[in-house]
């Protein structure tokens, strides 16, 4: 589509005109605009012909899948970086939780104290059981 023939009040269109764009060819994948081919004036200063437009449309049809694949690859990279960041944060959380565990169990006369630390998935709380004969007490503390 020729920019000069568009009669729209658009900041984006005005910036394209200021940049010297004369012809825009949309890159459409499965009904979604994934990019634009922006072309300035021809070196011969002639208008773009019907043959030029047909060639550019063929070029757009071939370039669109490559652009879409590049966008998907970039999206996967961003998601992988986010997963890696989350994994690092969970490692830090596990380390913090482990350092909060007591190094020694308290000695309480008449009580046997046992502690087991096993996070449910990645991090968790602390569950402690105290027993004295038949009496059982418990304590739950969540750091989440």
JSON list of C-alpha atoms in Angstrom, two decimals:
[
{"chain": "A", "resi": 1, "resn": "UNK", "atom": "CA", "xyz": [0.00, 0.00, 0.00]},
{"chain": "A", "resi": 2, "resn": "UNK", "atom": "CA", "xyz": [1.34, 3.42, -0.92]},
{"chain": "A", "resi": 3, "resn": "UNK", "atom": "CA", "xyz": [1.73, 5.69, 2.09]},
{"chain": "A", "resi": 4, "resn": "UNK", "atom": "CA", "xyz": [1.10, 8.88, 0.11]},
{"chain": "A", "resi": 5, "resn": "UNK", "atom": "CA", "xyz": [-2.35, 7.65, -0.94]},
{"chain": "A", "resi": 6, "resn": "UNK", "atom": "CA", "xyz": [-3.51, 7.10, 2.65]},
{"chain": "A", "resi": 7, "resn": "UNK", "atom": "CA", "xyz": [-5.56, 9.94, 4.06]},
{"chain": "A", "resi": 8, "resn": "UNK", "atom": "CA", "xyz": [-5.36, 9.10, 7.76]},
{"chain": "A", "resi": 9, "resn": "UNK", "atom": "CA", "xyz": [-4.50, 11.16, 10.80]},
{"chain": "A", "resi": 10, "resn": "UNK", "atom": "CA", "xyz": [-2.10, 8.75, 12.49]},
{"chain": "A", "resi": 11, "resn": "UNK", "atom": "CA", "xyz": [1.10, 9.47, 14.44]},
{"chain": "A", "resi": 12, "resn": "UNK", "atom": "CA", "xyz": [2.57, 6.17, 13.24]},
{"chain": "A", "resi": 13, "resn": "UNK", "atom": "CA", "xyz": [1.77, 7.00, 9.62]},
{"chain": "A", "resi": 14, "resn": "UNK", "atom": "CA", "xyz": [3.28, 10.46, 10.05]},
{"chain": "A", "resi": 15, "resn": "UNK", "atom": "CA", "xyz": [6.50, 8.95, 11.45]},
{"chain": "A", "resi": 16, "resn": "UNK", "atom": "CA", "xyz": [6.65, 6.59, 8.48]},
{"chain": "A", "resi": 17, "resn": "UNK", "atom": "CA", "xyz": [6.28, 9.51, 6.09]},
{"chain": "A", "resi": 18, "resn": "UNK", "atom": "CA", "xyz": [9.04, 11.40, 7.94]},
{"chain": "A", "resi": 19, "resn": "UNK", "atom": "CA", "xyz": [11.29, 8.34, 7.62]},
{"chain": "A", "resi": 20, "resn": "UNK", "atom": "CA", "xyz": [10.78, 8.40, 3.84]},
{"chain": "A", "resi": 21, "resn": "UNK", "atom": "CA", "xyz": [8.60, 5.27, 3.58]},
{"chain": "A", "resi": 22, "resn": "UNK", "atom": "CA", "xyz": [6.69, 5.21, 0.29]},
{"chain": "A", "resi": 23, "resn": "UNK", "atom": "CA", "xyz": [5.35, 1.66, 0.14]},
{"chain": "A", "resi": 24, "resn": "UNK", "atom": "CA", "xyz": [4.34, -0.75, 2.92]},
{"chain": "A", "resi": 25, "resn": "UNK", "atom": "CA", "xyz": [3.85, -4.48, 2.41]},
{"chain": "A", "resi": 26, "resn": "UNK", "atom": "CA", "xyz": [2.23, -6.26, 5.39]},
{"chain": "A", "resi": 27, "resn": "UNK", "atom": "CA", "xyz": [3.57, -9.58, 6.64]},
{"chain": "A", "resi": 28, "resn": "UNK", "atom": "CA", "xyz": [0.51, -11.59, 7.71]},
{"chain": "A", "resi": 29, "resn": "UNK", "atom": "CA", "xyz": [0.63, -15.06, 9.26]},
{"chain": "A", "resi": 30, "resn": "UNK", "atom": "CA", "xyz": [-2.63, -16.90, 9.97]},
{"chain": "A", "resi": 31, "resn": "UNK", "atom": "CA", "xyz": [-4.56, -13.64, 9.94]},
{"chain": "A", "resi": 32, "resn": "UNK", "atom": "CA", "xyz": [-2.12, -11.92, 12.32]},
{"chain": "A", "resi": 33, "resn": "UNK", "atom": "CA", "xyz": [0.10, -9.00, 11.33]},
{"chain": "A", "resi": 34, "resn": "UNK", "atom": "CA", "xyz": [3.64, -10.06, 12.25]},
{"chain": "A", "resi": 35, "resn": "UNK", "atom": "CA", "xyz": [5.60, -7.32, 10.51]},
{"chain": "A", "resi": 36, "resn": "UNK", "atom": "CA", "xyz": [5.89, -4.81, 7.71]},
{"chain": "A", "resi": 37, "resn": "UNK", "atom": "CA", "xyz": [8.19, -4.36, 4.75]},
{"chain": "A", "resi": 38, "resn": "UNK", "atom": "CA", "xyz": [8.76, -0.60, 4.55]},
{"chain": "A", "resi": 39, "resn": "UNK", "atom": "CA", "xyz": [10.24, 0.66, 1.30]},
{"chain": "A", "resi": 40, "resn": "UNK", "atom": "CA", "xyz": [11.49, 4.12, 0.47]},
{"chain": "A", "resi": 41, "resn": "UNK", "atom": "CA", "xyz": [11.39, 5.68, -2.99]},
{"chain": "A", "resi": 42, "resn": "UNK", "atom": "CA", "xyz": [12.90, 3.77, -5.89]},
{"chain": "A", "resi": 43, "resn": "UNK", "atom": "CA", "xyz": [16.36, 4.88, -6.95]},
{"chain": "A", "resi": 44, "resn": "UNK", "atom": "CA", "xyz": [14.93, 5.68, -10.39]},
{"chain": "A", "resi": 45, "resn": "UNK", "atom": "CA", "xyz": [12.37, 7.91, -8.63]},
{"chain": "A", "resi": 46, "resn": "UNK", "atom": "CA", "xyz": [9.60, 6.15, -10.61]},
{"chain": "A", "resi": 47, "resn": "UNK", "atom": "CA", "xyz": [6.50, 4.83, -8.88]},
{"chain": "A", "resi": 48, "resn": "UNK", "atom": "CA", "xyz": [6.38, 1.17, -7.94]},
{"chain": "A", "resi": 49, "resn": "UNK", "atom": "CA", "xyz": [4.86, -0.80, -10.81]},
{"chain": "A", "resi": 50, "resn": "UNK", "atom": "CA", "xyz": [2.34, -3.65, -10.66]},
{"chain": "A", "resi": 51, "resn": "UNK", "atom": "CA", "xyz": [5.24, -6.06, -11.31]},
{"chain": "A", "resi": 52, "resn": "UNK", "atom": "CA", "xyz": [7.17, -4.51, -8.42]},
{"chain": "A", "resi": 53, "resn": "UNK", "atom": "CA", "xyz": [4.19, -4.97, -6.14]},
{"chain": "A", "resi": 54, "resn": "UNK", "atom": "CA", "xyz": [3.69, -8.59, -7.26]},
{"chain": "A", "resi": 55, "resn": "UNK", "atom": "CA", "xyz": [7.37, -9.31, -6.55]},
{"chain": "A", "resi": 56, "resn": "UNK", "atom": "CA", "xyz": [7.15, -7.65, -3.14]},
{"chain": "A", "resi": 57, "resn": "UNK", "atom": "CA", "xyz": [3.99, -9.61, -2.28]},
{"chain": "A", "resi": 58, "resn": "UNK", "atom": "CA", "xyz": [5.82, -12.85, -3.21]},
{"chain": "A", "resi": 59, "resn": "UNK", "atom": "CA", "xyz": [8.76, -11.75, -1.08]},
{"chain": "A", "resi": 60, "resn": "UNK", "atom": "CA", "xyz": [6.41, -11.01, 1.81]},
{"chain": "A", "resi": 61, "resn": "UNK", "atom": "CA", "xyz": [4.78, -14.44, 1.46]},
{"chain": "A", "resi": 62, "resn": "UNK", "atom": "CA", "xyz": [8.20, -16.08, 1.71]},
{"chain": "A", "resi": 63, "resn": "UNK", "atom": "CA", "xyz": [9.53, -13.84, 4.49]},
{"chain": "A", "resi": 64, "resn": "UNK", "atom": "CA", "xyz": [6.46, -14.05, 6.72]},
{"chain": "A", "resi": 65, "resn": "UNK", "atom": "CA", "xyz": [7.00, -17.63, 7.95]},
{"chain": "A", "resi": 66, "resn": "UNK", "atom": "CA", "xyz": [10.65, -16.85, 8.75]},
{"chain": "A", "resi": 67, "resn": "UNK", "atom": "CA", "xyz": [9.64, -13.74, 10.69]},
{"chain": "A", "resi": 68, "resn": "UNK", "atom": "CA", "xyz": [6.99, -15.70, 12.58]},
{"chain": "A", "resi": 69, "resn": "UNK", "atom": "CA", "xyz": [9.45, -18.48, 13.46]},
{"chain": "A", "resi": 70, "resn": "UNK", "atom": "CA", "xyz": [11.94, -15.88, 14.68]},
{"chain": "A", "resi": 71, "resn": "UNK", "atom": "CA", "xyz": [9.22, -14.33, 16.87]},
{"chain": "A", "resi": 72, "resn": "UNK", "atom": "CA", "xyz": [8.32, -17.74, 18.32]},
{"chain": "A", "resi": 73, "resn": "UNK", "atom": "CA", "xyz": [11.98, -18.55, 18.99]},
{"chain": "A", "resi": 74, "resn": "UNK", "atom": "CA", "xyz": [12.39, -15.21, 20.77]},
{"chain": "A", "resi": 75, "resn": "UNK", "atom": "CA", "xyz": [9.25, -15.87, 22.82]},
{"chain": "A", "resi": 76, "resn": "UNK", "atom": "CA", "xyz": [10.61, -19.30, 23.82]},
{"chain": "A", "resi": 77, "resn": "UNK", "atom": "CA", "xyz": [13.92, -17.71, 24.81]},
{"chain": "A", "resi": 78, "resn": "UNK", "atom": "CA", "xyz": [12.15, -15.17, 27.01]},
{"chain": "A", "resi": 79, "resn": "UNK", "atom": "CA", "xyz": [10.07, -17.95, 28.62]},
{"chain": "A", "resi": 80, "resn": "UNK", "atom": "CA", "xyz": [13.21, -20.07, 29.18]},
{"chain": "A", "resi": 81, "resn": "UNK", "atom": "CA", "xyz": [14.94, -17.09, 30.82]},
{"chain": "A", "resi": 82, "resn": "UNK", "atom": "CA", "xyz": [11.90, -16.57, 33.06]},
{"chain": "A", "resi": 83, "resn": "UNK", "atom": "CA", "xyz": [11.91, -20.26, 34.06]},
{"chain": "A", "resi": 84, "resn": "UNK", "atom": "CA", "xyz": [15.63, -20.06, 34.79]},
{"chain": "A", "resi": 85, "resn": "UNK", "atom": "CA", "xyz": [15.11, -16.94, 36.93]},
{"chain": "A", "resi": 86, "resn": "UNK", "atom": "CA", "xyz": [12.31, -18.70, 38.84]},
{"chain": "A", "resi": 87, "resn": "UNK", "atom": "CA", "xyz": [14.52, -21.77, 39.36]},
{"chain": "A", "resi": 88, "resn": "UNK", "atom": "CA", "xyz": [17.30, -19.56, 40.74]},
{"chain": "A", "resi": 89, "resn": "UNK", "atom": "CA", "xyz": [14.85, -17.82, 43.09]},
{"chain": "A", "resi": 90, "resn": "UNK", "atom": "CA", "xyz": [13.59, -21.21, 44.31]},
{"chain": "A", "resi": 91, "resn": "UNK", "atom": "CA", "xyz": [17.16, -22.35, 44.95]},
{"chain": "A", "resi": 92, "resn": "UNK", "atom": "CA", "xyz": [17.73, -19.23, 47.04]},
{"chain": "A", "resi": 93, "resn": "UNK", "atom": "CA", "xyz": [14.46, -19.86, 48.92]},
{"chain": "A", "resi": 94, "resn": "UNK", "atom": "CA", "xyz": [15.48, -23.48, 49.65]},
{"chain": "A", "resi": 95, "resn": "UNK", "atom": "CA", "xyz": [18.88, -22.30, 50.88]},
{"chain": "A", "resi": 96, "resn": "UNK", "atom": "CA", "xyz": [17.27, -19.71, 53.14]},
{"chain": "A", "resi": 97, "resn": "UNK", "atom": "CA", "xyz": [14.86, -22.28, 54.56]},
{"chain": "A", "resi": 98, "resn": "UNK", "atom": "CA", "xyz": [17.66, -24.74, 55.26]},
{"chain": "A", "resi": 99, "resn": "UNK", "atom": "CA", "xyz": [19.65, -22.07, 57.09]},
{"chain": "A", "resi": 100, "resn": "UNK", "atom": "CA", "xyz": [16.61, -21.33, 59.28]},
{"chain": "A", "resi": 101, "resn": "UNK", "atom": "CA", "xyz": [16.48, -24.91, 60.54]},
{"chain": "A", "resi": 102, "resn": "UNK", "atom": "CA", "xyz": [17.93, -25.35, 64.03]},
{"chain": "A", "resi": 103, "resn": "UNK", "atom": "CA", "xyz": [21.40, -26.86, 64.12]},
{"chain": "A", "resi": 104, "resn": "UNK", "atom": "CA", "xyz": [20.64, -28.70, 67.34]},
{"chain": "A", "resi": 105, "resn": "UNK", "atom": "CA", "xyz": [17.42, -30.08, 68.73]},
{"chain": "A", "resi": 106, "resn": "UNK", "atom": "CA", "xyz": [16.33, -28.76, 72.11]},
{"chain": "A", "resi": 107, "resn": "UNK", "atom": "CA", "xyz": [16.65, -31.11, 75.06]},
{"chain": "A", "resi": 108, "resn": "UNK", "atom": "CA", "xyz": [13.36, -31.17, 76.95]},
{"chain": "A", "resi": 109, "resn": "UNK", "atom": "CA", "xyz": [13.15, -33.46, 80.01]},
{"chain": "A", "resi": 110, "resn": "UNK", "atom": "CA", "xyz": [10.55, -36.18, 79.40]},
{"chain": "A", "resi": 111, "resn": "UNK", "atom": "CA", "xyz": [10.21, -35.36, 75.70]},
{"chain": "A", "resi": 112, "resn": "UNK", "atom": "CA", "xyz": [11.66, -36.90, 72.59]},
{"chain": "A", "resi": 113, "resn": "UNK", "atom": "CA", "xyz": [12.07, -34.33, 69.83]},
{"chain": "A", "resi": 114, "resn": "UNK", "atom": "CA", "xyz": [12.46, -35.25, 66.18]},
{"chain": "A", "resi": 115, "resn": "UNK", "atom": "CA", "xyz": [12.52, -33.01, 63.14]},
{"chain": "A", "resi": 116, "resn": "UNK", "atom": "CA", "xyz": [12.12, -33.92, 59.51]},
{"chain": "A", "resi": 117, "resn": "UNK", "atom": "CA", "xyz": [12.58, -31.40, 56.73]},
{"chain": "A", "resi": 118, "resn": "UNK", "atom": "CA", "xyz": [11.20, -32.29, 53.34]},
{"chain": "A", "resi": 119, "resn": "UNK", "atom": "CA", "xyz": [9.77, -29.56, 51.13]},
{"chain": "A", "resi": 120, "resn": "UNK", "atom": "CA", "xyz": [6.54, -30.51, 49.38]},
{"chain": "A", "resi": 121, "resn": "UNK", "atom": "CA", "xyz": [7.73, -29.28, 45.99]},
{"chain": "A", "resi": 122, "resn": "UNK", "atom": "CA", "xyz": [10.43, -26.71, 46.13]},
{"chain": "A", "resi": 123, "resn": "UNK", "atom": "CA", "xyz": [10.02, -24.91, 49.44]},
{"chain": "A", "resi": 124, "resn": "UNK", "atom": "CA", "xyz": [7.80, -25.56, 52.42]},
{"chain": "A", "resi": 125, "resn": "UNK", "atom": "CA", "xyz": [7.18, -25.03, 56.09]},
{"chain": "A", "resi": 126, "resn": "UNK", "atom": "CA", "xyz": [8.52, -26.79, 59.16]},
{"chain": "A", "resi": 127, "resn": "UNK", "atom": "CA", "xyz": [6.46, -29.52, 60.82]},
{"chain": "A", "resi": 128, "resn": "UNK", "atom": "CA", "xyz": [7.71, -30.74, 64.20]},
{"chain": "A", "resi": 129, "resn": "UNK", "atom": "CA", "xyz": [6.23, -33.50, 66.38]},
{"chain": "A", "resi": 130, "resn": "UNK", "atom": "CA", "xyz": [6.85, -33.64, 70.14]},
{"chain": "A", "resi": 131, "resn": "UNK", "atom": "CA", "xyz": [5.98, -36.83, 72.00]},
{"chain": "A", "resi": 132, "resn": "UNK", "atom": "CA", "xyz": [5.90, -37.61, 75.72]},
{"chain": "A", "resi": 133, "resn": "UNK", "atom": "CA", "xyz": [4.60, -41.06, 76.48]},
{"chain": "A", "resi": 134, "resn": "UNK", "atom": "CA", "xyz": [1.12, -41.05, 74.90]},
{"chain": "A", "resi": 135, "resn": "UNK", "atom": "CA", "xyz": [0.85, -37.29, 74.52]},
{"chain": "A", "resi": 136, "resn": "UNK", "atom": "CA", "xyz": [1.61, -35.93, 71.04]},
{"chain": "A", "resi": 137, "resn": "UNK", "atom": "CA", "xyz": [2.03, -32.28, 70.23]},
{"chain": "A", "resi": 138, "resn": "UNK", "atom": "CA", "xyz": [2.87, -30.69, 66.95]},
{"chain": "A", "resi": 139, "resn": "UNK", "atom": "CA", "xyz": [3.94, -27.37, 65.54]},
{"chain": "A", "resi": 140, "resn": "UNK", "atom": "CA", "xyz": [3.63, -26.06, 61.99]},
{"chain": "A", "resi": 141, "resn": "UNK", "atom": "CA", "xyz": [5.45, -23.00, 60.84]},
{"chain": "A", "resi": 142, "resn": "UNK", "atom": "CA", "xyz": [5.28, -21.87, 57.26]},
{"chain": "A", "resi": 143, "resn": "UNK", "atom": "CA", "xyz": [7.86, -19.50, 55.85]},
{"chain": "A", "resi": 144, "resn": "UNK", "atom": "CA", "xyz": [5.90, -18.94, 52.65]}
]
